Coordinates of C-alpha atoms and ligand atoms in Angstrom, one line a residue:
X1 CA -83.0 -51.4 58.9
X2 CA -85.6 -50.7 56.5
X3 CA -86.7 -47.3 58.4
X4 CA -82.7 -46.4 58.2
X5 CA -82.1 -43.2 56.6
X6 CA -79.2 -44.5 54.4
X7 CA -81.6 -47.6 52.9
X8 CA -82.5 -47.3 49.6
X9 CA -84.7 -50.3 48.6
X10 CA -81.1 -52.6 48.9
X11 CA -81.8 -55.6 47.5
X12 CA -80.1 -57.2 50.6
X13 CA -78.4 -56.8 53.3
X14 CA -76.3 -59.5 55.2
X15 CA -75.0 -59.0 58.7
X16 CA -72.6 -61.7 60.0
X17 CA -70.7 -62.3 63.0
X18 CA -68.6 -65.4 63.5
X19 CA -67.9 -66.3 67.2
X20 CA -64.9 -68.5 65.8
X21 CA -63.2 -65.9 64.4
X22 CA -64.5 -62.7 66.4
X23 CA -66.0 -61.2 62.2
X24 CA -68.4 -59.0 62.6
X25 CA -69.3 -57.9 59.1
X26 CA -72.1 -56.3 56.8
X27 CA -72.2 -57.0 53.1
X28 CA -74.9 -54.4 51.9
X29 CA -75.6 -55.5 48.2
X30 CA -77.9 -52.6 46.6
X31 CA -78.5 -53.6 43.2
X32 CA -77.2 -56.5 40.7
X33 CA -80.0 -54.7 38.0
X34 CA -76.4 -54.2 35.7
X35 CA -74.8 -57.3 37.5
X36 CA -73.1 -58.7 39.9
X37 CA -72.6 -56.4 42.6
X38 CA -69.2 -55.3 43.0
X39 CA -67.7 -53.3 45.6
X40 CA -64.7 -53.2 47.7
X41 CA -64.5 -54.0 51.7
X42 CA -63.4 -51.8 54.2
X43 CA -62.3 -52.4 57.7
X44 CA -63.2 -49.4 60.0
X45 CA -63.6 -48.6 63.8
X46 CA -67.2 -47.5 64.0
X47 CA -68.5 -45.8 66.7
X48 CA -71.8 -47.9 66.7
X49 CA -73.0 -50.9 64.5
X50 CA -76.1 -48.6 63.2
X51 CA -72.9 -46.2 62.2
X52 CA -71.6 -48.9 60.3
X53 CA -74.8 -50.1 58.6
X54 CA -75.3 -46.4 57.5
X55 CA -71.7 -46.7 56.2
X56 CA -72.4 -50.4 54.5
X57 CA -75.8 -48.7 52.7
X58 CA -74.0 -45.5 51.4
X59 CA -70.9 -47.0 50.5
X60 CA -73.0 -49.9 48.1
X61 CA -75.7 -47.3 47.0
X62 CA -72.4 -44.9 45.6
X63 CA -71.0 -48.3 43.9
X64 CA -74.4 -49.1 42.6
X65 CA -74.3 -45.4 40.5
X66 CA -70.2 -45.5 40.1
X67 CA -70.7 -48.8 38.3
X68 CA -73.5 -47.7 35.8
X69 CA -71.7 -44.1 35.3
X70 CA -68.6 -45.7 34.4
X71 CA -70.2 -48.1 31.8
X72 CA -69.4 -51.2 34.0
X73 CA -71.8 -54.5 33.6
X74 CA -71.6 -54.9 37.5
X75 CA -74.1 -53.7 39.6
X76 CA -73.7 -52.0 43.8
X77 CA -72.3 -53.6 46.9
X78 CA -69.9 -52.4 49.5
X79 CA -68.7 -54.8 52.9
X80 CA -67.8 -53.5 56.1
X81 CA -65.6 -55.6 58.8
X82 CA -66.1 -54.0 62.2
X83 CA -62.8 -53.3 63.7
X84 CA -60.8 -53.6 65.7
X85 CA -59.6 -56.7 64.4
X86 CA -56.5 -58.0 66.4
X87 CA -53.0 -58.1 64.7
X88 CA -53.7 -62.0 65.7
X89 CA -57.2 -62.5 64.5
X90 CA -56.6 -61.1 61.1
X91 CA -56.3 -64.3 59.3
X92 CA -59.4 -66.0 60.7
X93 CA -61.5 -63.2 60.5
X94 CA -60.5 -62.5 56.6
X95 CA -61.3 -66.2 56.0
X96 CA -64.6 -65.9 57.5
X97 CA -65.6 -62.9 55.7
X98 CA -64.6 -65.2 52.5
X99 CA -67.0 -67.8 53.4
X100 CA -69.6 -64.7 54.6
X101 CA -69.1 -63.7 50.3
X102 CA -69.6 -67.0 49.1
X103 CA -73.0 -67.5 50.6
X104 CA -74.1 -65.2 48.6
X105 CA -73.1 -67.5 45.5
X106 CA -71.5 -64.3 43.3
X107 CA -74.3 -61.8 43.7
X108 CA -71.4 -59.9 45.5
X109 CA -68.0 -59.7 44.2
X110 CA -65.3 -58.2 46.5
X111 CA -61.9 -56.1 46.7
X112 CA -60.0 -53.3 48.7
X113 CA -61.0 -50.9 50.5
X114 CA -59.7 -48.4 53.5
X115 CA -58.1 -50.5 55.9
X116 CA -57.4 -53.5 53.9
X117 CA -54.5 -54.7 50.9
X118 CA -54.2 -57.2 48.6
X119 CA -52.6 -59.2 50.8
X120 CA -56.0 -59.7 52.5
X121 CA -57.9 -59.9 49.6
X122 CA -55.5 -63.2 48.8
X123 CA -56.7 -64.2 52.7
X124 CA -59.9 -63.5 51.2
X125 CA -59.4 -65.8 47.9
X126 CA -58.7 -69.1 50.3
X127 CA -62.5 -69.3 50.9
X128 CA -64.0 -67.5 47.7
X129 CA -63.8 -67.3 44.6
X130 CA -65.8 -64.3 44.5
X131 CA -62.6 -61.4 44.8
X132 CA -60.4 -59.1 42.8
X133 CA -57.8 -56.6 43.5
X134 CA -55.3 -60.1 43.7
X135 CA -51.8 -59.6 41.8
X136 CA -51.4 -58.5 38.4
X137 CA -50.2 -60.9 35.9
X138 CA -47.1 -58.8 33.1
X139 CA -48.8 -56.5 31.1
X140 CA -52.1 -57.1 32.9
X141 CA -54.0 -55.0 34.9
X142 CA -54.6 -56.1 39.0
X143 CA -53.8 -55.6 42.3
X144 CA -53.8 -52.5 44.1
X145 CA -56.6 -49.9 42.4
X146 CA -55.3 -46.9 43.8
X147 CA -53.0 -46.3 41.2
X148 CA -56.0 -46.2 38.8
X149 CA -57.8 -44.4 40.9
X150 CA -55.6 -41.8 40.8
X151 CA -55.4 -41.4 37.2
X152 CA -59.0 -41.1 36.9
X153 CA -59.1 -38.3 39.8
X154 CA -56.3 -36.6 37.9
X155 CA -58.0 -36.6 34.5
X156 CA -61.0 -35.7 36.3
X157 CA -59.0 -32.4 38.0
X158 CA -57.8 -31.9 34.6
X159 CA -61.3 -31.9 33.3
X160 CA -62.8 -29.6 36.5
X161 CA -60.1 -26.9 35.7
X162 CA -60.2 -26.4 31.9
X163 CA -64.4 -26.1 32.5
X164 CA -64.1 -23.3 35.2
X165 CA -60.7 -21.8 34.3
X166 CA -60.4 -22.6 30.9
X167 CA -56.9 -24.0 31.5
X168 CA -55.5 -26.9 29.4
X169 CA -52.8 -27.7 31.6
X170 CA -51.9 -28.2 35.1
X171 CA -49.0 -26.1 35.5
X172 CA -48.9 -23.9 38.4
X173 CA -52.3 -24.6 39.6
X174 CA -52.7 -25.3 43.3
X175 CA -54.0 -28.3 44.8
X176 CA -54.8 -29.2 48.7
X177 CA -54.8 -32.5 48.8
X178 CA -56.1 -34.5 52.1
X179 CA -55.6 -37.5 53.0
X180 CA -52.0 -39.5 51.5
X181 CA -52.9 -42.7 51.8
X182 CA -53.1 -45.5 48.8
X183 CA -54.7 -43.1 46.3
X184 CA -54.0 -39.2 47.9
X185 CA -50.0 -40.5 47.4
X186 CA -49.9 -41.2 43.6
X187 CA -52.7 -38.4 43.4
X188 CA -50.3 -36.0 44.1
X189 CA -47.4 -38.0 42.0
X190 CA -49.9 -37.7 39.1
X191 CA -49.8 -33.8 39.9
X192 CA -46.9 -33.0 40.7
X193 CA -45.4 -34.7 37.5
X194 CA -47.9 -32.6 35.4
X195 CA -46.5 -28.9 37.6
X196 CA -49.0 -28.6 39.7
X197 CA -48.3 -27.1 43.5
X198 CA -49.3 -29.2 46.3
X199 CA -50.4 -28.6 49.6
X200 CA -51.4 -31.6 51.7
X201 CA -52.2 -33.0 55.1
X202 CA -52.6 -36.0 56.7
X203 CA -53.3 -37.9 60.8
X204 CA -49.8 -39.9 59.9
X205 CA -46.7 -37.5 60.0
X206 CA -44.7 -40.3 58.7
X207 CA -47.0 -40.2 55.1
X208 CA -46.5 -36.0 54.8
X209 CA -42.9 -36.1 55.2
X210 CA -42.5 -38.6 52.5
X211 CA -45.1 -36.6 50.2
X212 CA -43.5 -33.2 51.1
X213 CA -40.1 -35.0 50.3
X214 CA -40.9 -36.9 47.0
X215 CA -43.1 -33.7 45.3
X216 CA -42.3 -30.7 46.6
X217 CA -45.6 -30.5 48.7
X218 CA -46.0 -27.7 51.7
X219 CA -47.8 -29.3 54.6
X220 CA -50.6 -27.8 56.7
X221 CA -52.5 -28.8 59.4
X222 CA -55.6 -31.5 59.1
X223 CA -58.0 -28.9 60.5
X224 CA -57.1 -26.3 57.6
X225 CA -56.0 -28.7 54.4
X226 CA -60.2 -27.7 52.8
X227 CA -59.6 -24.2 53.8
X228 CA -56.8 -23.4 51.7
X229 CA -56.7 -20.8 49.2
X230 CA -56.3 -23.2 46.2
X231 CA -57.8 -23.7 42.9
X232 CA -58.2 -27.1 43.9
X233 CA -59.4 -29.3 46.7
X234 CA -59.1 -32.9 46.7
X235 CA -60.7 -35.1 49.6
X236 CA -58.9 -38.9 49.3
X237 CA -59.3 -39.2 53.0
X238 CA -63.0 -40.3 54.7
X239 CA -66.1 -39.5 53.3
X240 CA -68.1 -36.6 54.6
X241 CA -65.0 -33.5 54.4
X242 CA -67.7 -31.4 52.8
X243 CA -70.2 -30.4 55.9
X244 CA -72.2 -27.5 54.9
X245 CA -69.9 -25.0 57.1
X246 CA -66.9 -25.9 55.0
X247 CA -68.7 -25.5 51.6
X248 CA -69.6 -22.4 52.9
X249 CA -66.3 -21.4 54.0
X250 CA -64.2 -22.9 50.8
X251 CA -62.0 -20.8 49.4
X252 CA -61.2 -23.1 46.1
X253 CA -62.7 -22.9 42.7
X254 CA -63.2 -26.9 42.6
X255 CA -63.9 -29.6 44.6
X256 CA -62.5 -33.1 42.9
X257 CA -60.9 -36.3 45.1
X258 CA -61.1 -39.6 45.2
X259 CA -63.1 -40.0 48.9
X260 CA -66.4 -41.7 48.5
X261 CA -69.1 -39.9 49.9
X262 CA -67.4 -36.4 49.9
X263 CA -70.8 -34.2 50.5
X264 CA -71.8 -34.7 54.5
X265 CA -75.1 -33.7 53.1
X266 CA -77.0 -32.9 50.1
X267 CA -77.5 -29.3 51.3
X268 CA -73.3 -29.1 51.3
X269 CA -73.5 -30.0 47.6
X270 CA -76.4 -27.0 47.3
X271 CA -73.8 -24.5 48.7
X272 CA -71.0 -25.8 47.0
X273 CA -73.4 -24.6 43.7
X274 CA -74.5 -21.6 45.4
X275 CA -71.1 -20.5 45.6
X276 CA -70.0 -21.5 42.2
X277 CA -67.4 -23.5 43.2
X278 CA -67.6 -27.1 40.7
X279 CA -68.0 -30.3 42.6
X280 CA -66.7 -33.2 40.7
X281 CA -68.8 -36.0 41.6
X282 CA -67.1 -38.4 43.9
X283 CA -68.5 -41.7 42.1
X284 CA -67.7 -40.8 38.7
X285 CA -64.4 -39.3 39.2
X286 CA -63.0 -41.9 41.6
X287 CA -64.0 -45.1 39.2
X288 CA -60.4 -45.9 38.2
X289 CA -59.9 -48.8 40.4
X290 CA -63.4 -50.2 40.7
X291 CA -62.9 -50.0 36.4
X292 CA -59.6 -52.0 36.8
X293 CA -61.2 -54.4 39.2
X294 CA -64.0 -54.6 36.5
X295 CA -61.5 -55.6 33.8
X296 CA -59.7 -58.2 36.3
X297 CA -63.1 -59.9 37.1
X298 CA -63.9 -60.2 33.3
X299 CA -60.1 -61.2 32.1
X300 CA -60.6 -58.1 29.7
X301 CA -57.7 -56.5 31.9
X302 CA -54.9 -55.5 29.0
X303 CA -53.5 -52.4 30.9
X304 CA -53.7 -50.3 27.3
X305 CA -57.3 -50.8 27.2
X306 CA -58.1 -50.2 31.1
X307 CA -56.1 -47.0 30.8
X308 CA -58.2 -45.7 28.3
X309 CA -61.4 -46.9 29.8
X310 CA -59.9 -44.6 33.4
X311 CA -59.3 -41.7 30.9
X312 CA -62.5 -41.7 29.6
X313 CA -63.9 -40.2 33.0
X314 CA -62.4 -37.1 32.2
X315 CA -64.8 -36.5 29.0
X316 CA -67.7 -38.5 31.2
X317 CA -66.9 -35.1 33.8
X318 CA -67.3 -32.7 30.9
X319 CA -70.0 -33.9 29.9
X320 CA -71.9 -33.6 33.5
X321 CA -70.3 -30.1 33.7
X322 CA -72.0 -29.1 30.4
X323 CA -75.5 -30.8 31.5
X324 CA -75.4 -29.2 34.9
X325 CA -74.5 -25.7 33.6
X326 CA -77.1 -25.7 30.6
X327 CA -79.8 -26.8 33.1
X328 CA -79.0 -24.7 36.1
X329 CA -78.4 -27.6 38.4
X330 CA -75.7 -28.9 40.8
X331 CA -73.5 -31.6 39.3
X332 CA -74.4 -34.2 41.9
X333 CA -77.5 -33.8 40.9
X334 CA -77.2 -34.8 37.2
X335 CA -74.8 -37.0 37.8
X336 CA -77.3 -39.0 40.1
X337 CA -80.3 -38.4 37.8
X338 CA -78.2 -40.2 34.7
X339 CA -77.1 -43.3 36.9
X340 CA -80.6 -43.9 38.2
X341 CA -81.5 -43.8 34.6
X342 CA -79.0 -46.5 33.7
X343 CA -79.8 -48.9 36.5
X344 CA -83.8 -48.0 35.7
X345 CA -83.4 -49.1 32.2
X346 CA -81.5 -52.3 33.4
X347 CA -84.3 -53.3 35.2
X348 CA -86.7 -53.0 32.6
X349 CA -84.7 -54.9 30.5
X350 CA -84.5 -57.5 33.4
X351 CA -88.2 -57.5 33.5
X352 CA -89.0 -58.3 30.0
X353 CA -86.4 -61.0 29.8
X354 CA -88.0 -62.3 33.0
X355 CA -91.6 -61.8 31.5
X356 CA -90.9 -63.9 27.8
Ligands
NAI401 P1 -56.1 -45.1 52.7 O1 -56.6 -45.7 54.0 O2 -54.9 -45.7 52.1 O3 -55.8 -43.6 52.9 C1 -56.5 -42.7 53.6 C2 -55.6 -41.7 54.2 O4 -56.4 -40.6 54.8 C3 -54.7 -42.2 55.3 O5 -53.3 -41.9 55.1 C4 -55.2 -41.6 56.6 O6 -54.2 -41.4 57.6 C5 -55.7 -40.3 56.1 N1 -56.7 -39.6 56.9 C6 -57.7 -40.1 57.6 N2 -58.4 -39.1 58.2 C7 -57.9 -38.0 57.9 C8 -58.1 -36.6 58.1 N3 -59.1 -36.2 58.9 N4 -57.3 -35.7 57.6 C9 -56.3 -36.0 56.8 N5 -56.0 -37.3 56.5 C10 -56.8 -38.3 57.0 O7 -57.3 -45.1 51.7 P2 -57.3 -45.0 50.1 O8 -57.4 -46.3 49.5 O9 -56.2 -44.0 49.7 O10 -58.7 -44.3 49.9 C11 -58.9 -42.9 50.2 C12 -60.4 -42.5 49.9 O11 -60.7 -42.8 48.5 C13 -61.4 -43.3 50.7 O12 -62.5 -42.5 50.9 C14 -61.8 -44.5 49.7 O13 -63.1 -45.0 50.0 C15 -61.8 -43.7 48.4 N6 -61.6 -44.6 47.2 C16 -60.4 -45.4 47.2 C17 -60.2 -46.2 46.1 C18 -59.0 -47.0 45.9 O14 -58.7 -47.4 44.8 N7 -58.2 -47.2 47.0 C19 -61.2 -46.3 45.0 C20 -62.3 -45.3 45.1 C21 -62.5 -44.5 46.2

């Protein structure tokens, strides 16, 4: 593990598999410098189990920076469950990935992700204490992040398109969105309700018809939804949609979704700048749910205040736009640069509390 090209000095890495329940699981915990590491699980198909470590380092690495860019006491960690898991074998397996979380006695805090709902998570809660994403309480934030998640990657679209085209509004522009799952769906309800025109795909028919229906989308197919010639291209599928041939062959102004781990590469993210086209980070504009997670875990989750806190990613993007223009640099680049800082500076503070 420690020669894998995804590790990053993690500071650790569980891998569990329960022959009771059939779990197989990695909880990759990257740094608790800000806090307890918090980060969502997802249940995936991988090809391989070193696919799925790769995917397990990444995924905490990305919540490790999302956390510190969003301002969030909580440090990095991200769980995968190797699928498949058997319609059966769901139960057992979610309760032994609760006990998997506790061992680690709160260093790791989990939620949703791809391929699991909050009716696992409260699975999840029979054997730990250490999970969000349960049900909201009136006028409290909880449950399902994807509709926060959405409102930060729509401020952040809103942000992207009045720093290239100078726009203050959304009406009329164009946006291919891929992927209508949890957060891709009341992405393109945020945009549609705000005039902007929608083109989307997704694998499940049954999720584009309903889209197309509810907002007046016009469907393509998955191999050409990046392609399109929009001002606008949101990835809330997978991560990875930016390879280096499609940033060289994008025909959008801006590149701004809610997927983790958008750029394939870091050369795709060179292009991308090459080219001019704006890439809105994917950890600082997708940080809505993880920041309404964050205000569930503390009990600080009045909806009033969590909405503002999702808002303010929109100025947090503007701000990274700014840097990365006045310093001739990709915005990947300064966004990772400023959350290294953070979590640097946490750890020094760590240190000298340690040291008196
Ligand atoms: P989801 O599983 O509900 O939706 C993903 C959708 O993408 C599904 O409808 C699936 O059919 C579709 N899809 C898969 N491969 C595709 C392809 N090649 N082309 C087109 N569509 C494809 O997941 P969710 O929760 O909506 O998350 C989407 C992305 O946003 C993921 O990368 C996730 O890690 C990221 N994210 C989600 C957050 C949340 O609050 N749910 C928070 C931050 C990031």
């Amino acid at each position: 593990m420690f020669d894998h090209p995804d590790y990053d000095a993690h500071e650790k890495v569980l891998m569990v598999e329960d022959a009771a329940s059939g779990l197989k699981a990695i909880i990759a915990v990257h740094s608790t410098a800000l806090g307890a590491a918090a980060g969502g699980c997802r249940l995936w198909t991988y090809g391989s189990g070193v696919a799925a470590l790769g995917d397990a380092l990444r995924l905490s690495r990305g919540m490790s920076y999302k956390n510190a860019m969003a301002n969030l006491p909580m440090g990095g960690g991200k769980a995968v469950i190797l699928g498949p898991v058997l319609p059966e074998r769901r139960e057992a397996v979610l309760e032994a990935f609760g006990r998997a979380v506790d061992s680690l006695d709160g260093q790791y805090i989990t939620a949703e992700d791809v391929g699991v709902s909050v009716a696992d998570m409260k699975i999840v809660a029979r054997t730990t204490g250490y999970v969000s994403g349960l049900d909201a309480a009136v006028g409290k934030s909880g449950g399902d992040p994807s509709p926060f998640t959405a409102r930060g990657v729509r401020v952040g679209i809103e942000a992207a398109v009045k720093a290239k085209l100078g726009r203050s509004d959304l009406a009329g522009i164009k946006v291919a969105v891929q992927g209508l799952g949890h957060v891709g769906s009341y992405l393109c309800e945020e945009l549609f309700n705000l005039g902007a025109r929608l083109v989307v795909a997704d694998i499940n028919p049954v999720r584009v018809e309903e889209v197309c229906d509810r907002f007046a989308a016009e469907s393509v197919s998955v191999n050409d939804i990046l392609l399109q010639t929009v001002d606008v291209v949101a990835p809330c599928a997978l991560g990875g949609a930016i390879s280096e041939v499609v940033a060289q062959q994008l025909q959008a102004t801006i590149v701004a979704g809610a997927a983790n781990n958008q750029l394939l590469t870091p050369q795709a993210g060179v292009i991308l700048g090459e080219r001019g086209i704006l890439y809105a980070p994917d950890y600082v504009i997708n940080a809505g749910g993880i920041i309404m997670v964050a205000g569930e875990i503390s009990g600080h989750n009045d909806e009033a205040h969590i909405l503002a806190q999702v808002d303010a990613i929109g100025p947090r993007l503007t701000d990274i736009f700014i840097k990365a223009k006045s310093a001739n640099v990709i915005t990947n680049l300064v966004a990772d640069s400023m959350a290294r800082d953070k979590i640097a500076a946490a750890k020094a503070r760590q240190n000298v509390t340690e040291a008196a």
